[in-house]
XYZ file of N, CA and C in Angstrom:
588
model
N -2.124 26.950 22.443
C -3.320 26.736 21.665
C -3.181 25.422 20.883
N -4.207 24.619 20.887
C -4.195 23.348 20.174
C -4.551 23.573 18.712
N -3.758 22.980 17.848
C -4.017 23.088 16.415
C -5.336 22.401 16.079
N -6.133 23.006 15.209
C -7.450 22.448 14.872
C -7.358 21.077 14.213
N -6.227 20.766 13.595
C -6.076 19.466 12.959
C -5.551 18.400 13.915
N -5.164 18.801 15.115
C -4.624 17.855 16.092
C -5.562 17.604 17.264
N -6.496 18.506 17.501
C -7.329 18.465 18.701
C -8.084 17.145 18.867
N -8.503 16.507 17.811
C -9.301 15.280 17.895
C -8.458 14.013 17.986
N -7.143 14.135 17.875
C -6.274 12.965 17.839
C -5.815 12.559 19.237
N -5.681 11.250 19.486
C -5.285 10.758 20.812
C -3.763 10.760 20.990
N -3.141 11.921 20.922
C -1.680 12.014 21.024
C -1.234 11.531 22.401
N -0.254 10.622 22.410
C 0.278 10.075 23.654
C -0.514 8.907 24.204
N -1.585 8.509 23.543
C -2.408 7.383 23.989
C -2.531 6.372 22.854
N -2.725 5.096 23.194
C -2.944 4.121 22.123
C -4.272 4.434 21.414
N -4.246 4.641 20.107
C -5.485 4.963 19.405
C -6.374 3.746 19.190
N -7.639 3.980 19.092
C -8.590 2.936 18.721
C -8.749 3.042 17.204
N -8.411 1.986 16.460
C -8.483 2.081 15.001
C -9.890 2.414 14.517
N -9.952 3.192 13.465
C -11.201 3.543 12.814
C -11.799 2.274 12.233
N -13.024 1.957 12.574
C -13.635 0.684 12.205
C -13.702 0.450 10.701
N -13.935 1.492 9.920
C -14.007 1.324 8.473
C -12.679 1.541 7.783
N -11.599 1.574 8.530
C -10.288 1.923 7.985
C -9.637 0.829 7.171
N -8.453 1.146 6.712
C -7.706 0.312 5.779
C -7.451 -1.120 6.262
N -7.284 -1.412 7.570
C -7.073 -2.812 7.952
C -8.234 -3.736 7.569
N -9.411 -3.180 7.335
C -10.542 -3.999 6.929
C -10.697 -4.148 5.431
N -9.872 -3.469 4.662
C -9.967 -3.542 3.198
C -9.423 -4.872 2.702
N -10.009 -5.410 1.637
C -9.537 -6.680 1.085
C -8.132 -6.567 0.498
N -7.695 -5.360 0.171
C -6.357 -5.177 -0.414
C -5.274 -4.955 0.643
N -5.659 -4.850 1.922
C -4.673 -4.649 2.989
C -3.793 -5.893 3.090
N -2.454 -5.751 3.080
C -1.583 -6.919 2.999
C -1.356 -7.686 4.295
N -1.972 -7.300 5.389
C -1.733 -7.965 6.659
C -3.044 -8.500 7.220
N -2.939 -9.531 8.048
C -4.121 -10.056 8.717
C -3.746 -10.397 10.147
N -4.746 -10.676 10.929
C -4.507 -10.985 12.330
C -4.566 -9.724 13.171
N -4.164 -9.866 14.414
C -4.223 -8.732 15.333
C -3.106 -7.746 15.032
N -3.474 -6.517 14.863
C -2.516 -5.445 14.653
C -2.609 -4.490 15.831
N -1.479 -3.942 16.183
C -1.458 -2.937 17.240
C -1.049 -1.624 16.602
N -1.896 -0.622 16.735
C -1.598 0.691 16.194
C -0.632 1.389 17.145
N 0.406 1.994 16.583
C 1.378 2.711 17.400
C 0.719 3.891 18.111
N 1.263 4.213 19.269
C 0.831 5.412 19.973
C 1.276 6.627 19.177
N 0.382 7.571 19.009
C 0.675 8.781 18.245
C 1.567 9.696 19.075
N 2.734 10.016 18.540
C 3.694 10.864 19.241
C 3.299 12.328 19.122
N 3.741 13.162 20.059
C 3.437 14.597 19.971
C 4.058 15.214 18.718
N 3.475 16.282 18.210
C 4.028 16.953 17.029
C 5.445 17.471 17.288
N 6.245 17.485 16.242
C 7.591 18.041 16.294
C 7.562 19.321 15.456
N 7.655 20.455 16.143
C 7.606 21.752 15.462
C 8.761 22.602 15.970
N 9.588 23.107 15.077
C 9.530 22.948 13.635
C 9.916 21.531 13.243
N 9.439 21.120 12.073
C 9.753 19.783 11.582
C 11.224 19.704 11.183
N 11.802 18.488 11.238
C 13.185 18.325 10.775
C 13.288 18.679 9.292
N 14.423 19.227 8.908
C 14.637 19.626 7.514
C 14.677 18.407 6.600
N 14.093 18.555 5.424
C 14.169 17.524 4.392
C 15.454 17.734 3.598
N 15.851 16.721 2.842
C 16.990 16.871 1.945
C 16.688 18.013 0.976
N 17.633 18.923 0.831
C 17.472 20.035 -0.095
C 16.699 21.216 0.448
N 16.363 21.198 1.715
C 15.560 22.273 2.306
C 16.262 23.623 2.214
N 17.580 23.629 2.371
C 18.295 24.907 2.325
C 18.854 25.228 0.939
N 18.485 24.427 -0.068
C 18.915 24.725 -1.434
C 19.626 23.575 -2.107
N 20.065 23.768 -3.336
C 20.685 22.695 -4.120
C 21.942 22.097 -3.492
N 22.713 22.901 -2.742
C 23.932 22.372 -2.136
C 23.643 21.316 -1.078
N 22.443 21.359 -0.510
C 22.021 20.430 0.537
C 21.147 19.308 -0.025
N 21.004 19.235 -1.344
C 20.064 18.313 -1.986
C 20.799 17.098 -2.536
N 20.399 15.910 -2.095
C 21.027 14.673 -2.573
C 20.873 14.509 -4.084
N 19.746 14.918 -4.632
C 19.508 14.776 -6.068
C 20.375 15.749 -6.857
N 20.464 16.998 -6.412
C 21.278 17.994 -7.116
C 22.766 17.647 -7.064
N 23.211 17.037 -5.955
C 24.626 16.662 -5.838
C 24.992 15.521 -6.777
N 24.012 14.688 -7.133
C 24.262 13.553 -8.032
C 23.068 13.432 -8.978
N 22.931 14.387 -9.912
C 21.707 14.472 -10.721
C 21.401 13.241 -11.567
N 22.409 12.470 -11.929
C 22.148 11.282 -12.730
C 22.319 9.987 -11.945
N 22.457 10.097 -10.619
C 22.533 8.902 -9.783
C 21.254 8.094 -9.924
N 21.375 6.820 -10.177
C 20.246 5.907 -10.381
C 19.397 6.268 -11.592
N 19.893 7.138 -12.475
C 19.118 7.543 -13.649
C 18.960 6.377 -14.619
N 17.743 6.251 -15.164
C 17.527 5.289 -16.244
C 17.223 6.023 -17.553
N 16.736 7.274 -17.457
C 16.421 8.084 -18.632
C 16.499 9.549 -18.206
N 16.891 10.409 -19.146
C 16.881 11.844 -18.858
C 16.785 12.626 -20.156
N 16.367 13.878 -20.004
C 16.510 14.850 -21.080
C 17.086 16.106 -20.433
N 17.076 17.220 -21.133
C 17.720 18.421 -20.589
C 16.986 19.011 -19.389
N 15.743 18.578 -19.125
C 14.957 19.178 -18.038
C 14.449 18.193 -16.985
N 14.461 16.901 -17.285
C 13.884 15.883 -16.397
C 14.808 14.680 -16.292
N 14.711 13.975 -15.150
C 15.467 12.735 -14.943
C 14.513 11.707 -14.336
N 14.523 10.490 -14.893
C 13.767 9.371 -14.330
C 14.772 8.427 -13.690
N 14.581 8.171 -12.408
C 15.534 7.375 -11.627
C 14.846 6.181 -10.994
N 15.621 5.116 -10.749
C 15.093 4.011 -9.950
C 15.378 4.303 -8.479
N 14.797 3.509 -7.610
C 14.888 3.766 -6.173
C 16.163 3.225 -5.528
N 17.025 2.564 -6.296
C 18.314 2.154 -5.749
C 18.483 0.667 -5.530
N 17.380 -0.069 -5.526
C 17.480 -1.512 -5.329
C 16.270 -2.182 -5.968
N 16.377 -3.485 -6.233
C 15.261 -4.180 -6.863
C 13.967 -4.046 -6.058
N 12.869 -4.023 -6.803
C 11.534 -3.966 -6.198
C 10.874 -5.333 -6.354
N 9.852 -5.567 -5.556
C 9.079 -6.806 -5.682
C 8.122 -6.708 -6.854
N 7.554 -5.521 -7.042
C 6.619 -5.298 -8.138
C 7.400 -4.882 -9.377
N 6.779 -4.916 -10.559
C 7.539 -4.750 -11.796
C 8.385 -3.485 -11.906
N 7.826 -2.321 -11.551
C 8.547 -1.065 -11.749
C 8.249 -0.106 -10.599
N 9.302 0.498 -10.058
C 9.203 1.624 -9.126
C 10.262 2.626 -9.580
N 9.816 3.766 -10.136
C 10.735 4.803 -10.603
C 10.222 6.170 -10.155
N 11.133 7.141 -10.152
C 10.799 8.494 -9.713
C 11.211 9.493 -10.780
N 10.340 10.454 -11.052
C 10.608 11.520 -12.008
C 10.954 12.796 -11.248
N 12.095 13.399 -11.591
C 12.589 14.609 -10.938
C 12.847 15.678 -11.998
N 12.480 16.930 -11.746
C 12.968 17.982 -12.633
C 14.448 18.215 -12.318
N 15.216 18.621 -13.298
C 16.626 18.943 -13.015
C 16.728 20.186 -12.137
N 15.792 21.107 -12.303
C 15.781 22.323 -11.480
C 15.414 21.966 -10.042
N 16.066 22.611 -9.095
C 15.787 22.380 -7.680
C 14.560 23.213 -7.280
N 13.385 22.633 -7.463
C 12.128 23.293 -7.114
C 11.209 22.297 -6.450
N 10.288 22.808 -5.650
C 9.211 21.993 -5.110
C 7.972 22.283 -5.950
N 6.918 21.556 -5.742
C 5.747 21.635 -6.616
C 5.161 23.040 -6.708
N 5.073 23.731 -5.582
C 4.470 25.070 -5.601
C 5.340 26.096 -6.316
N 6.609 25.766 -6.584
C 7.534 26.683 -7.264
C 7.793 26.271 -8.711
N 7.157 25.204 -9.178
C 7.433 24.688 -10.509
C 7.105 25.746 -11.554
N 8.094 26.180 -12.349
C 7.830 27.194 -13.368
C 6.770 26.706 -14.365
N 6.050 27.650 -14.942
C 4.952 27.323 -15.847
C 5.396 26.442 -17.010
N 6.601 26.680 -17.545
C 7.043 25.875 -18.691
C 7.264 24.416 -18.291
N 7.821 24.178 -17.094
C 7.985 22.797 -16.631
C 6.639 22.187 -16.266
N 5.770 22.974 -15.662
C 4.436 22.482 -15.312
C 3.684 22.041 -16.562
N 3.848 22.782 -17.654
C 3.172 22.430 -18.909
C 3.708 21.116 -19.480
N 4.947 20.779 -19.178
C 5.541 19.530 -19.657
C 5.183 18.340 -18.771
N 4.822 18.601 -17.524
C 4.708 17.535 -16.532
C 3.672 16.477 -16.893
N 2.440 16.847 -17.132
C 1.410 15.838 -17.390
C 1.686 15.065 -18.681
N 2.055 15.733 -19.783
C 2.401 14.927 -20.964
C 3.561 13.958 -20.706
N 4.534 14.367 -19.900
C 5.646 13.475 -19.592
C 5.185 12.324 -18.698
N 4.320 12.607 -17.735
C 3.774 11.536 -16.900
C 3.005 10.534 -17.760
N 2.226 11.035 -18.711
C 1.497 10.143 -19.619
C 2.470 9.296 -20.435
N 3.530 9.913 -20.916
C 4.533 9.206 -21.706
C 5.188 8.096 -20.896
N 5.529 8.396 -19.638
C 6.154 7.393 -18.771
C 5.168 6.259 -18.489
N 3.925 6.607 -18.202
C 2.935 5.557 -17.933
C 2.738 4.671 -19.165
N 2.643 5.261 -20.347
C 2.499 4.463 -21.572
C 3.696 3.530 -21.765
N 4.893 4.028 -21.494
C 6.096 3.197 -21.634
C 6.075 2.042 -20.630
N 5.663 2.309 -19.407
C 5.584 1.244 -18.399
C 4.554 0.197 -18.825
N 3.395 0.644 -19.288
C 2.362 -0.298 -19.746
C 2.849 -1.107 -20.950
N 3.683 -0.497 -21.792
C 4.205 -1.183 -22.979
C 5.168 -2.318 -22.619
N 5.647 -2.376 -21.387
C 6.512 -3.470 -20.960
C 5.764 -4.796 -20.995
N 4.429 -4.728 -20.892
C 3.610 -5.937 -20.845
C 3.514 -6.468 -19.428
N 2.413 -7.097 -19.126
C 2.219 -7.683 -17.805
C 1.913 -6.678 -16.711
N 1.603 -5.434 -17.094
C 1.290 -4.374 -16.124
C -0.197 -4.033 -16.255
N -0.915 -4.041 -15.157
C -2.338 -3.694 -15.187
C -2.569 -2.208 -14.966
N -1.853 -1.621 -14.013
C -2.049 -0.213 -13.664
C -0.716 0.396 -13.256
N -0.633 1.719 -13.426
C 0.525 2.469 -12.958
C 0.009 3.532 -11.997
N 0.482 3.490 -10.773
C 0.109 4.493 -9.775
C 1.137 5.617 -9.833
N 0.671 6.857 -9.799
C 1.553 8.023 -9.832
C 1.235 8.849 -8.594
N 2.276 9.186 -7.821
C 2.019 9.963 -6.604
C 3.177 10.889 -6.276
N 2.848 11.947 -5.556
C 3.831 12.878 -5.010
C 3.698 12.793 -3.504
N 4.781 12.463 -2.831
C 4.749 12.387 -1.372
C 5.475 13.593 -0.794
N 6.751 13.732 -1.035
C 7.478 14.941 -0.688
C 7.962 15.107 0.733
N 7.835 14.090 1.592
C 8.334 14.238 2.957
C 9.834 13.981 3.072
N 10.435 13.313 2.087
C 11.855 12.994 2.183
C 12.771 14.017 1.553
N 12.262 14.747 0.559
C 13.112 15.704 -0.146
C 12.296 16.912 -0.577
N 12.926 18.070 -0.535
C 12.299 19.298 -0.981
C 12.357 19.426 -2.497
N 13.146 18.604 -3.152
C 13.249 18.574 -4.611
C 12.059 17.751 -5.137
N 11.203 18.372 -5.932
C 9.991 17.734 -6.443
C 10.296 16.388 -7.086
N 9.489 15.397 -6.780
C 9.604 14.099 -7.440
C 8.252 13.402 -7.421
N 8.011 12.656 -8.497
C 6.779 11.886 -8.670
C 7.135 10.415 -8.732
N 6.411 9.593 -7.981
C 6.606 8.148 -7.962
C 5.727 7.499 -9.035
N 6.266 6.516 -9.737
C 5.525 5.678 -10.666
C 5.683 4.243 -10.163
N 4.569 3.607 -9.818
C 4.585 2.281 -9.213
C 3.651 1.390 -10.031
N 4.187 0.326 -10.609
C 3.421 -0.511 -11.530
C 2.920 -1.777 -10.848
N 1.613 -2.019 -11.005
C 1.016 -3.253 -10.463
C 0.969 -4.312 -11.551
N 1.441 -5.534 -11.230
C 1.393 -6.600 -12.221
C -0.049 -7.019 -12.531
N -0.271 -7.382 -13.783
C -1.597 -7.840 -14.214
C -2.043 -9.053 -13.409
N -3.326 -9.079 -13.107
C -3.925 -10.239 -12.454
C -3.826 -10.242 -10.949
N -2.871 -9.543 -10.363
C -2.754 -9.532 -8.898
C -3.639 -8.427 -8.329
N -4.932 -8.652 -8.377
C -5.885 -7.631 -7.930
C -5.802 -7.393 -6.428
N -5.267 -8.335 -5.702
C -5.079 -8.144 -4.263
C -4.092 -7.012 -3.986
N -3.239 -6.686 -4.954
C -2.248 -5.629 -4.786
C -2.751 -4.266 -5.253
N -3.994 -4.188 -5.731
C -4.480 -2.930 -6.290
C -4.665 -1.875 -5.207
N -4.683 -0.631 -5.656
C -4.984 0.484 -4.760
C -3.797 0.980 -3.959
N -4.125 1.713 -2.932
C -3.118 2.438 -2.154
C -2.188 1.541 -1.344
N -2.479 0.267 -1.229
C -1.600 -0.641 -0.475
C -0.477 -1.231 -1.323
N -0.434 -0.903 -2.622
C 0.572 -1.484 -3.505
C 1.994 -1.276 -2.981
N 2.286 -0.086 -2.476
C 3.648 0.153 -1.980
C 3.945 -0.675 -0.733
N 2.929 -0.965 0.083
C 3.159 -1.842 1.237
C 3.464 -3.264 0.772
N 2.728 -3.720 -0.248
C 3.012 -5.043 -0.794
C 4.448 -5.104 -1.314
N 4.909 -4.032 -1.951
C 6.276 -4.022 -2.459
C 7.289 -4.182 -1.326
N 6.962 -3.678 -0.155
C 7.868 -3.793 0.989
C 7.906 -5.195 1.592
N 6.835 -5.983 1.418
C 6.783 -7.277 2.103
C 6.967 -8.486 1.189
N 6.843 -8.305 -0.126
C 7.009 -9.430 -1.051
C 8.488 -9.601 -1.430
N 8.876 -10.802 -1.869
C 10.267 -11.021 -2.295
C 10.617 -10.120 -3.479
N 11.828 -9.618 -3.486
C 12.293 -8.718 -4.546
C 12.594 -9.508 -5.817
N 12.476 -8.838 -6.974
C 12.846 -9.445 -8.255
C 14.334 -9.778 -8.238
N 14.740 -10.788 -8.998
C 16.183 -10.994 -9.172
C 16.782 -9.726 -9.797
N 17.978 -9.350 -9.350
C 18.569 -8.099 -9.814
C 18.729 -8.044 -11.329
N 19.103 -9.147 -11.947
C 19.284 -9.155 -13.406
C 17.959 -8.849 -14.116
N 16.880 -9.415 -13.644
C 15.562 -9.142 -14.231
C 15.170 -7.692 -14.028
N 15.373 -7.187 -12.806
C 15.033 -5.800 -12.470
C 15.786 -4.827 -13.384
N 17.085 -5.055 -13.536
C 17.883 -4.177 -14.402
C 17.446 -4.279 -15.864
N 17.084 -5.468 -16.298
C 16.619 -5.656 -17.663
C 15.321 -4.885 -17.912
N 14.408 -4.921 -16.972
C 13.139 -4.184 -17.089
C 13.415 -2.686 -17.140
N 14.324 -2.186 -16.305
C 14.652 -0.756 -16.315
C 15.290 -0.346 -17.638
N 16.171 -1.198 -18.193
C 16.783 -0.902 -19.501
C 15.712 -0.843 -20.592
N 14.788 -1.783 -20.542
C 13.702 -1.813 -21.525
C 12.849 -0.552 -21.421
N 12.536 -0.140 -20.206
C 11.758 1.076 -19.990
C 12.515 2.292 -20.509
N 13.799 2.392 -20.193
C 14.622 3.518 -20.652
C 14.675 3.571 -22.173
N 14.789 2.426 -22.805
C 14.838 2.366 -24.267
C 13.515 2.831 -24.873
N 12.399 2.406 -24.294
C 11.083 2.850 -24.769
C 10.955 4.366 -24.666
N 11.400 4.934 -23.559
C 11.308 6.388 -23.378
C 12.230 7.125 -24.342
N 13.441 6.633 -24.510
C 14.416 7.294 -25.377
C 13.995 7.279 -26.848
N 13.132 6.352 -27.215
C 12.650 6.302 -28.594
C 11.895 7.585 -28.977
N 11.341 8.254 -27.973
C 10.633 9.528 -28.202
C 11.439 10.741 -27.763
N 12.728 10.560 -27.527
C 13.593 11.661 -27.117
C 14.237 11.401 -25.783
N 15.288 12.139 -25.508
C 16.035 11.962 -24.273
C 17.070 10.855 -24.414
N 17.703 10.519 -23.299
C 18.806 9.568 -23.288
C 18.525 8.436 -22.321
N 18.695 7.197 -22.785
C 18.637 6.047 -21.904
C 19.983 5.920 -21.194
N 19.966 5.604 -19.908
C 21.211 5.450 -19.141
C 21.420 4.001 -18.766
């Protein structure tokens, strides 16, 4: 039986791009002729994500403060491991090994105020126009939220293509990147928690 969400897709054939799709957006970072990859058949069951079988299999649980820039007793804010092209790319993780649908009510009640606090701290760095916050979840079963900051004035980088721009633009010098992360950690620690 064909899945209702797959029946309309050209699996195994070169797709014809949707005419109103993202390649036509002014914020799309590429130009010229693009070739859309052939859509591969579904893989079921899907490969396990990090932490799928529990905390012992979770990269974050094995090294809870790895890449940490700030933490408190329940949350850790980490960088992605290497300099970014855009001002800030950080991830917020609960210390508890849970996915979003399992987030206990007490942690859920803390989440939005903490996201607001992190966004305010990122904006306080100066030179930031917007902070994008997203949950993707395909790489790890341990809940994490991405915070991605767009520099002021670069409106071409706005919207959902910001992370693609981060992949193709030159990275910040490491000393500058680390300095920005220290500044962010210090701003957060001023309201509680520990800067790392």
